[in-house]
Amino acid sequence: MYAFDYEDIQLIPNMCVVNSRSECNTSVTLGKHTFKMPVVPANMATVINEELSVMLAEKNYFYVMHRFDFDAVSFIKKMKEKKLISSISVGVKEQDFKMINELTELNLIPDYITIDIAHGHANSVKEMIEHIRTKMGDQTFIIAGNVATPQAVRDLEHWGADATKVGVGPGKVCITKLKTGFGTGGWQLGAIKWCSKAATKPIIADGGLRVNGDIAKSIRFGATMCMIGSLFAAHEESPGKNVTVDGVLFKEYYGSASEYNKGEKRYVEGKKELIKIRGKLMDTYKEMEEDLQSSISYAGGKTLKAIKKVDYVILKTSNF
């Protein structure tokens, strides 16, 4: 087993079987719903908000609303009135358990719940999964994480999660490896491969994707869906604060575990960056879809399934 990351791998082309890349289908099924692409914006305050959640759901893209200063009751009510999928995040604190109780009492069961903590291989996550299952049964699809090992994937699945989020600190604004010495920063793609071997349910690759081609690489090594932060940040519609530097417009982008998001300097594992504004979010989605269609054509198929079977080369050989 080798420790490798996205830039250390290249996929090897197969014979193309389509006349046009537009024939390639990028759709993916997660739970009861099928979405246009296997990508989801990171559930971070500078990447997603309620307005973007509505827009993405209307266009049949998967989303996960973040959990910071957020009214889940009114949001789920609004999404159900609009007949759109509802997808929220929860933590593992007392107020999160109470929120699950409240949603159940009001019969506002979201389609997807993401249990979102930095170290998801934990008793607290087990308790939250069991609490959601006790209250909501199988009416909601539970995504749990984040984790970094096959044992963690096996445990979360055994506890009742429907999908597992893999990635501990590989994101652009994560400093977990610097602050703690732990994580998948620098070998995130290897972690996806390692964890997917143990998985019997979907894996969501979370963090570390820097270019569109990393989506295909994630799928090749076992991911069903990719959660992406930096590539989806800093668009005109993004919720990050606008900052002008020397006449150029930037957006703030910071980690969920940064002091900017926490509002305090305790257990900080994230930082803040400025990213030059990239234009419209839907233009980025269109480019991602076209690039992924190209990936499928290089894989010699017409659907995402073809990517899972291609050969690859490792460009460096440091031992795992």
Short mmCIF file of N, CA and C in Angstrom, two decimals, residues 43 62-65 67 87-91 112-117 141-146 165 204 227:
data_model
loop_
_atom_site.label_atom_id
_atom_site.label_comp_id
_atom_site.label_asym_id
_atom_site.label_seq_id
_atom_site.Cartn_x
_atom_site.Cartn_y
_atom_site.Cartn_z
N ASN A 43 -20.16 21.84 3.42
CA ASN A 43 -21.15 22.47 4.30
C ASN A 43 -20.45 23.45 5.24
N PHE A 62 -26.93 17.90 -5.53
CA PHE A 62 -26.94 17.59 -4.10
C PHE A 62 -26.32 18.74 -3.33
N TYR A 63 -26.84 19.00 -2.14
CA TYR A 63 -26.27 20.03 -1.26
C TYR A 63 -26.37 19.54 0.18
N VAL A 64 -25.57 20.11 1.05
CA VAL A 64 -25.68 19.89 2.49
C VAL A 64 -25.59 21.26 3.15
N MET A 65 -26.68 21.72 3.73
CA MET A 65 -26.68 23.03 4.40
C MET A 65 -25.82 22.94 5.67
N ARG A 67 -24.42 24.07 9.57
CA ARG A 67 -25.15 24.06 10.84
C ARG A 67 -24.88 25.27 11.73
N SER A 87 -31.69 18.84 3.15
CA SER A 87 -30.42 18.21 3.54
C SER A 87 -29.72 19.14 4.53
N ILE A 88 -29.59 18.69 5.78
CA ILE A 88 -29.04 19.55 6.83
C ILE A 88 -27.84 18.88 7.51
N SER A 89 -27.12 19.66 8.29
CA SER A 89 -26.01 19.16 9.11
C SER A 89 -26.36 19.26 10.57
N VAL A 90 -25.83 18.34 11.36
CA VAL A 90 -25.96 18.43 12.82
C VAL A 90 -24.60 18.14 13.45
N GLY A 91 -24.42 18.64 14.67
CA GLY A 91 -23.25 18.28 15.45
C GLY A 91 -23.63 17.19 16.44
N TYR A 112 -31.99 14.17 4.11
CA TYR A 112 -30.59 13.83 4.42
C TYR A 112 -30.15 14.56 5.69
N ILE A 113 -29.46 13.86 6.57
CA ILE A 113 -28.82 14.48 7.73
C ILE A 113 -27.35 14.10 7.71
N THR A 114 -26.48 15.11 7.75
CA THR A 114 -25.04 14.88 7.82
C THR A 114 -24.56 15.19 9.23
N ILE A 115 -24.05 14.17 9.90
CA ILE A 115 -23.43 14.38 11.22
C ILE A 115 -22.00 14.83 10.94
N ASP A 116 -21.71 16.05 11.34
CA ASP A 116 -20.54 16.75 10.83
C ASP A 116 -19.62 17.16 11.97
N ILE A 117 -18.63 16.29 12.29
CA ILE A 117 -17.62 16.69 13.27
C ILE A 117 -16.24 16.30 12.74
N PHE A 141 -31.78 9.79 5.41
CA PHE A 141 -30.51 9.19 4.99
C PHE A 141 -29.40 9.84 5.81
N ILE A 142 -28.67 9.04 6.58
CA ILE A 142 -27.65 9.58 7.49
C ILE A 142 -26.26 9.46 6.87
N ILE A 143 -25.61 10.62 6.72
CA ILE A 143 -24.19 10.69 6.33
C ILE A 143 -23.41 11.01 7.60
N ALA A 144 -22.37 10.25 7.91
CA ALA A 144 -21.63 10.48 9.15
C ALA A 144 -20.14 10.60 8.88
N GLY A 145 -19.47 11.42 9.67
CA GLY A 145 -18.03 11.60 9.50
C GLY A 145 -17.54 12.74 10.38
N ASN A 146 -16.28 13.11 10.21
CA ASN A 146 -15.39 12.61 9.16
C ASN A 146 -14.43 11.56 9.73
N LYS A 165 -18.34 9.89 5.43
CA LYS A 165 -17.53 10.98 4.88
C LYS A 165 -16.08 10.77 5.29
N ILE A 204 -18.18 9.29 0.80
CA ILE A 204 -18.11 10.67 0.31
C ILE A 204 -16.70 11.18 0.57
N MET A 227 -17.18 15.90 -1.76
CA MET A 227 -17.49 17.18 -1.11
C MET A 227 -16.32 18.12 -1.35
#
